[in-house]
Coordinates of C-alpha atoms in Angstrom, one line a residue:
X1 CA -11.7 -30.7 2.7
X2 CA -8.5 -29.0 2.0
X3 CA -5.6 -30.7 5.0
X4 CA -2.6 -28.7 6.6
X5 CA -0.2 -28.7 9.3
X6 CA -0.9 -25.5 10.1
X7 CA -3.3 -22.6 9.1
X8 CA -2.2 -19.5 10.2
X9 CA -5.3 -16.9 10.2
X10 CA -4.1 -13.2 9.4
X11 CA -1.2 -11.7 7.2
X12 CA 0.6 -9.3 9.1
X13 CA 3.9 -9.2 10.3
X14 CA 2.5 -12.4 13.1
X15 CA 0.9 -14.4 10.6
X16 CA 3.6 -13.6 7.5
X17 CA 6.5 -14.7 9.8
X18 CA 4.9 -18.1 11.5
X19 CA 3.6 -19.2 8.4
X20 CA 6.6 -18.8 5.9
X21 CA 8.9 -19.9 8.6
X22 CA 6.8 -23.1 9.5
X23 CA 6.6 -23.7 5.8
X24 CA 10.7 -23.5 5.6
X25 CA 10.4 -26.5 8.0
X26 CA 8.6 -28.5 5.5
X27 CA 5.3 -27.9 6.8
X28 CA 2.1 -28.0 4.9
X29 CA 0.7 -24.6 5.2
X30 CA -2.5 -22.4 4.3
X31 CA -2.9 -18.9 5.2
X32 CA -6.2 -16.6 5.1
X33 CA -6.7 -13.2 5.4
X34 CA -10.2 -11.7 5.3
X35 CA -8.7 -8.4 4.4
X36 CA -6.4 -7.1 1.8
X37 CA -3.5 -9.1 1.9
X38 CA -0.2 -7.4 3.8
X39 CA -1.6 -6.8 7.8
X40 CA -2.0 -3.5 9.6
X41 CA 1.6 -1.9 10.1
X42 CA 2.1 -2.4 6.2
X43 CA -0.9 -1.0 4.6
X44 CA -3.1 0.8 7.3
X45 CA -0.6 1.6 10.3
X46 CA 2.7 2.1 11.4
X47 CA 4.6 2.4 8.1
X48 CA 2.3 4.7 6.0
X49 CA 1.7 7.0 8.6
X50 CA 5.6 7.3 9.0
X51 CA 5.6 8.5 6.0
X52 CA 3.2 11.0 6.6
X53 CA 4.7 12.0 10.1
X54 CA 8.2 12.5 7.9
X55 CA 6.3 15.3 6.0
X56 CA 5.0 16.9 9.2
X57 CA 8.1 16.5 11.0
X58 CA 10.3 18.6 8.0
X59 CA 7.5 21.2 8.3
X60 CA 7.5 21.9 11.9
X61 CA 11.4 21.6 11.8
X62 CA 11.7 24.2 9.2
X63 CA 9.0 26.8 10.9
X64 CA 10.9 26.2 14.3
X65 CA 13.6 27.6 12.0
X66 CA 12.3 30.6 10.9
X67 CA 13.7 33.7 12.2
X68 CA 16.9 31.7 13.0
X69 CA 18.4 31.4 9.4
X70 CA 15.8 30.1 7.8
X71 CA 13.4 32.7 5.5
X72 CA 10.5 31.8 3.4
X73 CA 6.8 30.4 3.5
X74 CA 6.3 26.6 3.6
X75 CA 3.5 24.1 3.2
X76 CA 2.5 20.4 3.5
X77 CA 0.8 19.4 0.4
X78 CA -2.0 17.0 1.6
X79 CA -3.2 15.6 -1.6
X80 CA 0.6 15.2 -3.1
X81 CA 1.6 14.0 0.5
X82 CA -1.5 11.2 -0.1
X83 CA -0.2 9.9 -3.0
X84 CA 3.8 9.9 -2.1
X85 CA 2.3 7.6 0.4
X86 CA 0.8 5.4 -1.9
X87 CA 4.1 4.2 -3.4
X88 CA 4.7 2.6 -0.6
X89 CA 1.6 0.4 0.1
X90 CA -0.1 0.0 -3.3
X91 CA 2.5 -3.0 -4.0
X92 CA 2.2 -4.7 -1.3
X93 CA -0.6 -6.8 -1.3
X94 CA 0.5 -8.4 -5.0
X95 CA 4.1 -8.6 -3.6
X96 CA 3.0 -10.6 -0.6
X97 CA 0.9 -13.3 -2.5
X98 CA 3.7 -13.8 -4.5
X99 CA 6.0 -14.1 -1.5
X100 CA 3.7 -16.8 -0.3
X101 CA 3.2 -18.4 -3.6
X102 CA 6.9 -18.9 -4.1
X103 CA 7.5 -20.3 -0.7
X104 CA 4.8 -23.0 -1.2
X105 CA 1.9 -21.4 1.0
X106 CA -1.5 -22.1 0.0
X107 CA -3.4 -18.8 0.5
X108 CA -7.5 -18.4 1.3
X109 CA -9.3 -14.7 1.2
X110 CA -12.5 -14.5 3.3
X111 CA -13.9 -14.8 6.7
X112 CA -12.9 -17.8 8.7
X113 CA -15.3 -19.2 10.7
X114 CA -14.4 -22.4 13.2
X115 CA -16.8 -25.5 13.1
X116 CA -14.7 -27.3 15.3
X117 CA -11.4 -27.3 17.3
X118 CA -9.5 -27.9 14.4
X119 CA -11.9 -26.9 11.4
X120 CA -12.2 -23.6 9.5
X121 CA -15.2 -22.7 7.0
X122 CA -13.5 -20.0 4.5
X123 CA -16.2 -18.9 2.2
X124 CA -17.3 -22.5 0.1
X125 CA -13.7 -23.9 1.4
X126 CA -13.1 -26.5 4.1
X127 CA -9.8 -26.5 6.3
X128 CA -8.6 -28.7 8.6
X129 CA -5.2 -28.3 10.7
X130 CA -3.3 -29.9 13.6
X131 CA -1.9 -26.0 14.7
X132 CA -3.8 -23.2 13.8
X133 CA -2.3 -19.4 14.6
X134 CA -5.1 -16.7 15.1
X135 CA -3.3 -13.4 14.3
X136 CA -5.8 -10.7 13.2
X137 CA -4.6 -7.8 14.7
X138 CA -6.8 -5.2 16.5
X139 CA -9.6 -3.2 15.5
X140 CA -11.1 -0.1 16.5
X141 CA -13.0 -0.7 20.0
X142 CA -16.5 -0.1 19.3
X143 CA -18.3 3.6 21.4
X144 CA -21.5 3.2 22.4
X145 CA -22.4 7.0 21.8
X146 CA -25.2 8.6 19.5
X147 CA -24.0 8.7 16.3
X148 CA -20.9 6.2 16.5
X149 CA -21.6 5.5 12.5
X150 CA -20.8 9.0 11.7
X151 CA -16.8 8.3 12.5
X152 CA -14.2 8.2 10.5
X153 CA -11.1 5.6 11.3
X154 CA -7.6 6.0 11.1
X155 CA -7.4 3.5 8.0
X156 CA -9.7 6.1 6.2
X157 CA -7.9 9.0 7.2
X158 CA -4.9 7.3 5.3
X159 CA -6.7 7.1 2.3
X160 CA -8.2 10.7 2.5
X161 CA -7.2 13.1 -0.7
X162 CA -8.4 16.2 0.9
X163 CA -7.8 17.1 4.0
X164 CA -10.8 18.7 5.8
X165 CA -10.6 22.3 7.5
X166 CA -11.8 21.1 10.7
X167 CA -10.7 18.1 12.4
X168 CA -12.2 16.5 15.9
X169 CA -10.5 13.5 17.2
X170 CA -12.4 10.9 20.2
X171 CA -9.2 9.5 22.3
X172 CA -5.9 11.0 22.9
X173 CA -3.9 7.9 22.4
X174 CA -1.2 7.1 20.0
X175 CA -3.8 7.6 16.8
X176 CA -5.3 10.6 17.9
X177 CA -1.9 12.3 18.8
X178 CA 0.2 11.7 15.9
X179 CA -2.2 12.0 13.2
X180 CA -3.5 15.3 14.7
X181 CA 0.0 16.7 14.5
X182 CA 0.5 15.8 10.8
X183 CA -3.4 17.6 10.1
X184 CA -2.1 20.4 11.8
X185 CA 1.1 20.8 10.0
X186 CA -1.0 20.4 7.1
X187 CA -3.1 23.7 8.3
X188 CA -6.2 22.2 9.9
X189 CA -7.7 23.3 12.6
X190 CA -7.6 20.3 15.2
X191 CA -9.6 19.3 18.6
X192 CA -9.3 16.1 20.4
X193 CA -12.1 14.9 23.4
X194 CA -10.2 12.9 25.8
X195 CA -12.3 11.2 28.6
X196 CA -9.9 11.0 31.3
X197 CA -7.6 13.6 33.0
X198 CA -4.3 12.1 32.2
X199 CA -3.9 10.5 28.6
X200 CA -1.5 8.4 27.6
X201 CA -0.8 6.1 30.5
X202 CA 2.3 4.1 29.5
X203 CA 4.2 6.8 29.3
X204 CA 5.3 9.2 31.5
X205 CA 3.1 11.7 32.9
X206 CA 5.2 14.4 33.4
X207 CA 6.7 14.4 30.6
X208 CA 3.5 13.5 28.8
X209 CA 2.2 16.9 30.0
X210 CA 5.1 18.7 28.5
X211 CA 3.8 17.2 25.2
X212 CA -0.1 18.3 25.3
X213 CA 1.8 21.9 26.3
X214 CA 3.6 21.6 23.3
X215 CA 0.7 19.9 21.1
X216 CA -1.5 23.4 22.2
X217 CA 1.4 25.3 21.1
X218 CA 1.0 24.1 17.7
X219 CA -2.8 25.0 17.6
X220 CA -4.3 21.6 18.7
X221 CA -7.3 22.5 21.1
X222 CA -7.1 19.2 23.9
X223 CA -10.2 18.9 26.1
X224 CA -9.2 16.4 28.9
X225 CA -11.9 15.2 31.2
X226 CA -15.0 15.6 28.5
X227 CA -16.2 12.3 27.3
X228 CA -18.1 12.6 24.0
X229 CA -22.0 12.3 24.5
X230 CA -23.4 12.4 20.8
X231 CA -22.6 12.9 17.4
X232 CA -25.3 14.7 14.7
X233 CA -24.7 15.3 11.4
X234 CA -26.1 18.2 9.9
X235 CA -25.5 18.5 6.0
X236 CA -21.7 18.3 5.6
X237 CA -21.0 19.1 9.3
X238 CA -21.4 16.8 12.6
X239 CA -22.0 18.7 16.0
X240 CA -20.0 16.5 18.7
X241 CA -21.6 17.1 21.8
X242 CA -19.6 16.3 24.9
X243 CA -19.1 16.5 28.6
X244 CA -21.0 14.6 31.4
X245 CA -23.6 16.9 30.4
X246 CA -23.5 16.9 26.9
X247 CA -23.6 20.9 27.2
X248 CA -19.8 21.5 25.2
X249 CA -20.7 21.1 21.4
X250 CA -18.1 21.2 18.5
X251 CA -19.2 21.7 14.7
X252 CA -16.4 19.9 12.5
X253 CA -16.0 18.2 8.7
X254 CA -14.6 15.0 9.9
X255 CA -15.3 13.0 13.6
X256 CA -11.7 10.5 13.5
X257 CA -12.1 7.4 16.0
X258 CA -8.7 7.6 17.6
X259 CA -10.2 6.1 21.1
X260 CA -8.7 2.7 21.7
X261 CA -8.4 -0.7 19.2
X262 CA -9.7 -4.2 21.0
X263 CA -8.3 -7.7 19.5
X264 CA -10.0 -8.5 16.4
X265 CA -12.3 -11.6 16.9
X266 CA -15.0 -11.0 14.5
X267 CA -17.0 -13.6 13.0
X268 CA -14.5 -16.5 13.8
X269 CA -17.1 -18.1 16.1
X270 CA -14.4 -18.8 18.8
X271 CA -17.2 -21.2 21.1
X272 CA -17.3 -23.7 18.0
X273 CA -13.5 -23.9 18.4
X274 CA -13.4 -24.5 22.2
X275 CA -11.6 -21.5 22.0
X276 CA -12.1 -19.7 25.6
X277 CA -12.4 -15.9 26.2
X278 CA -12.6 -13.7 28.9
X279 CA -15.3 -11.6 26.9
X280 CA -12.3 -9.7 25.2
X281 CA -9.8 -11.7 24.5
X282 CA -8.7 -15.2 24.2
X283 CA -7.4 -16.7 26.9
X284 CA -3.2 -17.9 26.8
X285 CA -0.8 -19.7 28.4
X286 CA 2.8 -18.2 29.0
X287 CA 3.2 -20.3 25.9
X288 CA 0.9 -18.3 23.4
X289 CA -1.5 -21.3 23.8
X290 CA -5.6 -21.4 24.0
X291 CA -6.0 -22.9 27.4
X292 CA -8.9 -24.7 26.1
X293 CA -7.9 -25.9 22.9
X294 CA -4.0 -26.4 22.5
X295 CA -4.4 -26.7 18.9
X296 CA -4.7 -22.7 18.8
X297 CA -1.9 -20.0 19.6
X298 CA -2.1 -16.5 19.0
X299 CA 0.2 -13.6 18.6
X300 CA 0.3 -9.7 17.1
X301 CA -2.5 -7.2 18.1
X302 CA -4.9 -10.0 18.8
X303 CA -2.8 -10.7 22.0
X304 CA -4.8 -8.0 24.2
X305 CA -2.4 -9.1 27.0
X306 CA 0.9 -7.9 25.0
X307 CA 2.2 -4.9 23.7
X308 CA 0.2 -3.9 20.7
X309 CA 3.5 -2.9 18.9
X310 CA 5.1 -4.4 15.4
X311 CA 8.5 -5.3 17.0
X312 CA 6.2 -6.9 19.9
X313 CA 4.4 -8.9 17.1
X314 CA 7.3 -10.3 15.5
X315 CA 9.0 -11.3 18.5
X316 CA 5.6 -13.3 19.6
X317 CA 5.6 -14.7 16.0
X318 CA 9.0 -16.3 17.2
X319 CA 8.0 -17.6 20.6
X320 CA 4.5 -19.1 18.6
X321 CA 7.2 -20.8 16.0
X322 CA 9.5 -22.8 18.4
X323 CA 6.3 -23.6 20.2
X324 CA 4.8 -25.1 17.2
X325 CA 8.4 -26.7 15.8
X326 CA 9.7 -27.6 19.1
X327 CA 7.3 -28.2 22.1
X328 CA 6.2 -25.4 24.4
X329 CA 9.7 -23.9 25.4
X330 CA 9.5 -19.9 24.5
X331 CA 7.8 -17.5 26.2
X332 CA 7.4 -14.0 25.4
X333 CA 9.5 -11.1 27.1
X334 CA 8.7 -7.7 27.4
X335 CA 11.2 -6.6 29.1
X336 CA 12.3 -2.9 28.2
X337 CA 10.6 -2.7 25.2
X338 CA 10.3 0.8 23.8
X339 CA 7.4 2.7 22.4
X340 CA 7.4 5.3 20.8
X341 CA 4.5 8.2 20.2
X342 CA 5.9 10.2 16.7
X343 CA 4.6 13.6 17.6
X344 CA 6.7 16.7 17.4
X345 CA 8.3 16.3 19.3
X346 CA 8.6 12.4 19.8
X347 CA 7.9 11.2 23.3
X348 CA 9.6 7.9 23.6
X349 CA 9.5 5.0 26.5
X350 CA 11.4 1.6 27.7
X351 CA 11.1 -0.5 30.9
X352 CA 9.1 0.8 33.8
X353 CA 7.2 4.0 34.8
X354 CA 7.4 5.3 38.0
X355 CA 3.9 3.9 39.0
X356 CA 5.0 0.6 37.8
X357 CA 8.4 -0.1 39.6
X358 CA 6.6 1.2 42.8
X359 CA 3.8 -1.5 42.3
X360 CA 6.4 -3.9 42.0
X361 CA 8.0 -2.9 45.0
X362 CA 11.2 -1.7 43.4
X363 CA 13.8 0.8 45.5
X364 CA 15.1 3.5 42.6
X365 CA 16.1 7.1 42.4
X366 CA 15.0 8.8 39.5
X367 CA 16.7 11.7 37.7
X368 CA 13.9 14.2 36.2
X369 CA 15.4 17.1 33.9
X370 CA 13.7 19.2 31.8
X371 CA 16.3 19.8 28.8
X372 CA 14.3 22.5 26.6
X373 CA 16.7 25.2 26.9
X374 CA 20.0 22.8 26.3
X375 CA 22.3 23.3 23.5
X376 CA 20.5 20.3 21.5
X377 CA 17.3 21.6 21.8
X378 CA 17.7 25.3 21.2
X379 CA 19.6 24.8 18.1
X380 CA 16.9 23.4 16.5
X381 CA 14.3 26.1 17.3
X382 CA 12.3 23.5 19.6
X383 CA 10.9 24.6 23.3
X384 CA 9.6 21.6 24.7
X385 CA 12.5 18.4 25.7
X386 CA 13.0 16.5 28.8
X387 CA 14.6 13.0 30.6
X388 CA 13.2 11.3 33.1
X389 CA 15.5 7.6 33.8
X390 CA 14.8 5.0 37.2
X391 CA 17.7 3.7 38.6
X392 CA 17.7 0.9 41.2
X393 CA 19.3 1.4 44.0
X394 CA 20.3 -1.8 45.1
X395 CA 21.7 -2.9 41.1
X396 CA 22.6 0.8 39.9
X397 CA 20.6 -0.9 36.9
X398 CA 18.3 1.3 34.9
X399 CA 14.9 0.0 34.9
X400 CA 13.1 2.4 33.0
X401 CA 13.8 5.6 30.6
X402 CA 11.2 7.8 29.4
X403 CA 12.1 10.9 27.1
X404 CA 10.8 14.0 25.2
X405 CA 12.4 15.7 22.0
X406 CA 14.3 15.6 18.9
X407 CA 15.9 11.8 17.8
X408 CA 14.5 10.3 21.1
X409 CA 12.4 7.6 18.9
X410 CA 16.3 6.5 18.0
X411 CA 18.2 7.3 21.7
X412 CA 15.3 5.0 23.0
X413 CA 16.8 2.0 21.9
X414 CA 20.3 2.7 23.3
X415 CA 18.3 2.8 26.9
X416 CA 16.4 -0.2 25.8
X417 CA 19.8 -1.9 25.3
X418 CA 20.9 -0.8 28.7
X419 CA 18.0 -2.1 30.4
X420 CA 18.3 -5.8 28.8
X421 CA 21.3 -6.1 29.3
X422 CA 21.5 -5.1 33.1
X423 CA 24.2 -2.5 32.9
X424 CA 25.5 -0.4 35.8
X425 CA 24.8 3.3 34.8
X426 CA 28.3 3.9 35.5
X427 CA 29.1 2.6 32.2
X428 CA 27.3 5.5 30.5
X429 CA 29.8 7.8 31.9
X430 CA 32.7 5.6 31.5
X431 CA 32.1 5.3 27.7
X432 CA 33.2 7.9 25.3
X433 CA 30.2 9.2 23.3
X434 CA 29.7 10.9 20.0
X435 CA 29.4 15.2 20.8
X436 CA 27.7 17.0 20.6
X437 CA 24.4 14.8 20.2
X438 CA 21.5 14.1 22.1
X439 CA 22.6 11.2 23.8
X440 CA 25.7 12.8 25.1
X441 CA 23.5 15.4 26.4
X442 CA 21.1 12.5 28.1
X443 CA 24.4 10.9 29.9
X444 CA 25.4 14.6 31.4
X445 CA 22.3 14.8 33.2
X446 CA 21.5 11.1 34.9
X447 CA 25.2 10.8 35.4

């Protein structure tokens, strides 16, 4: 039996950042990852398909162009596209055992199971802690349709070198939303199912609806309100059958599970840790503590009751590493943190929606302006851009900013600024800001 400090399960941005920073304290410290070594937003998530959304995003910018200066055909090159990505990830599991191996950190590939509340079984290996930090990230939520194995995930479609001619997406989340704009830059034909009638729920739906508008635009066929009943293959097609009914039926190449991700639990055998659950999660403290066993904390995706976002995940990773170094003291706060959806255009998001601020019994005015046919849109070509800001009455304080259009994924984290640090709106006017930009343009119209 192999003895450690801590044993931090999972090496993502969570997991990398606890464990090399509780090793700098002079801890004794194992690692283990059942997966290739690196986490999500590395290798499967965030970063890659940034890249890929970069590519998209220069196409659409230059076909919003044409007619207005611009002349000539242009295309995204899947395959080529595939493999500029791959510069970028194929590195990084080699550069992060090395990472680990010159910082001291013993590292274990394979499941981890729990045999008590402090003992892991790793393949033939026996580990025993005092801490032990669960960060494994999310994983697609599992459909109980008809046909479920027939899907495709978003990790595979990172890793496809073709690009099939006809695309159908299950969700219209984050996944299904960004990686349908990139296909259909890339000239597929697109469709995505979406169960409810309004998708996207963190962000704002008004605002959210100018975005399906100009999703459509670009060709992608969105069927709100039509829950996917089956899925058949048949030879090198799947019919998706859909509707309450089942009576709507799509014939496509490729069926992308883009419907949700659930924390990643899997085989860790959480009842022979005394770990509780609520049947979906494990259950936390304010301290990013098991309630049942103190020896556990968790943070990243895994934390169903967070923000599944990177920034999110590192900032927990702090909170879980003065916990473990100093006594329960940190707690996480989520106050204004952005998202972002990279679409074209981006629909960015910080602090409260309007549904939100009225649960919580907050007094604000809010300034709604579609901006599609201002100066900074226009000049690029684009149609669809808009604002909507909360202000509290009582503070004059923002409390929430939600916007549409071009460089919004960056102007997001001035408002996010503005909301943490409790700012009178007045300041925005009384600042001087860089012109013409689309900022400046965002101030004009709350102020």
């Amino acid at each position: 039996m192999q003895t450690y400090d801590l044993i931090v399960l999972g090496s993502g941005v969570a997991g990398a950042t606890i464990a090399a920073t509780c090793r700098s304290a002079d801890w004794h410290v194992a690692l283990v990852e059942s997966r290739v070594l690196g986490g999500t937003c590395a290798l499967r998530g965030c970063n890659p398909k940034k890249v890929l959304v970069a590519a998209a995003e220069a196409v659409d910018r230059v076909r919003h162009m044409q007619g207005k200066g611009i002349a000539g055909a242009i295309s995204l090159d899947w395959p080529e596209l595939i493999g500029f990505k791959e510069t970028f990830t194929e590195a990084i599991p080699e550069k992060t055992a090395q990472k680990f191996s010159d910082r001291g950190v013993d590292i274990y590939q394979g499941q981890p199971r729990f045999t008590d509340t402090n003992t892991l079984q790793v393949a033939e290996q026996t580990l025993r802690a005092k801490q032990i930090v669960i960060a494994t990230g999310a994983k697609p939520r599992a459909l109980d349709i008809p046909g479920a194995e027939y899907l495709t995930t978003s990790d595979q479609v990172l890793e496809m070198t073709s690009l099939p001619d006809d695309l159908l997406f299950i969700g219209a989340g984050y996944i299904s939303l960004e990686l349908a704009h990139v296909a259909a830059q890339a000239g597929a034909h697109v469709t995505i199912l979406e169960a409810l009638p309004q998708p996207l729920k963190q962000f704002d739906p008004d605002l959210v609806d100018m975005l399906l508008q100009a999703s459509r635009e670009k060709g992608i066929d969105i069927h709100l309100e039509t829950p996917v009943a089956s899925i058949e293959k048949h030879g090198e097609t799947f019919m998706v059958r859909a509707g309450n009914d089942g009576a709507q039926t799509f014939e496509v190449e490729r069926v992308i599970h883009g419907a949700g991700r659930v924390p990643n639990l899997d085989g860790l055998d959480l009842e022979a840790g005394g770990i509780q659950t609520d049947g979906r999660q494990i259950v936390v403290n304010s301290y990013l503590q098991s309630v049942s066993n103190p020896a556990v904390y968790i943070a990243g995706d895994v934390n169903a009751s967070g923000i599944p976002l990177t920034p999110v995940a590192s900032m927990e990773a702090g909170v879980v590493v003065t916990n473990l170094l100093e006594g329960n003291s940190a707690q996480p706060d989520y106050t204004g943190v952005p998202s972002v959806l990279f679409t074209s255009p981006p629909l960015a998001s910080a602090g409260m929606t309007e549904d939100a601020a009225q649960q919580a019994g907050r007094a604000y005015e809010v300034v709604f302006q579609d901006t599609s046919s201002e100066n900074s849109t226009r000049r690029l070509g684009l149609h669809y851009s808009g604002l909507k800001v909360l202000i509290e009455k009582e503070t004059h304080h923002i409390i929430g900013a939600h916007l549409l259009g071009h460089n919004v994924d960056e102007v997001i984290n001035i408002f996010t600024l503005l909301i943490r640090a409790e700012l009178d709106v007045s300041a925005l006017k009384e600042t001087v800001w860089a012109f013409p930009t689309v900022f400046d343009y965002h101030v004009d119209a709350i102020v």
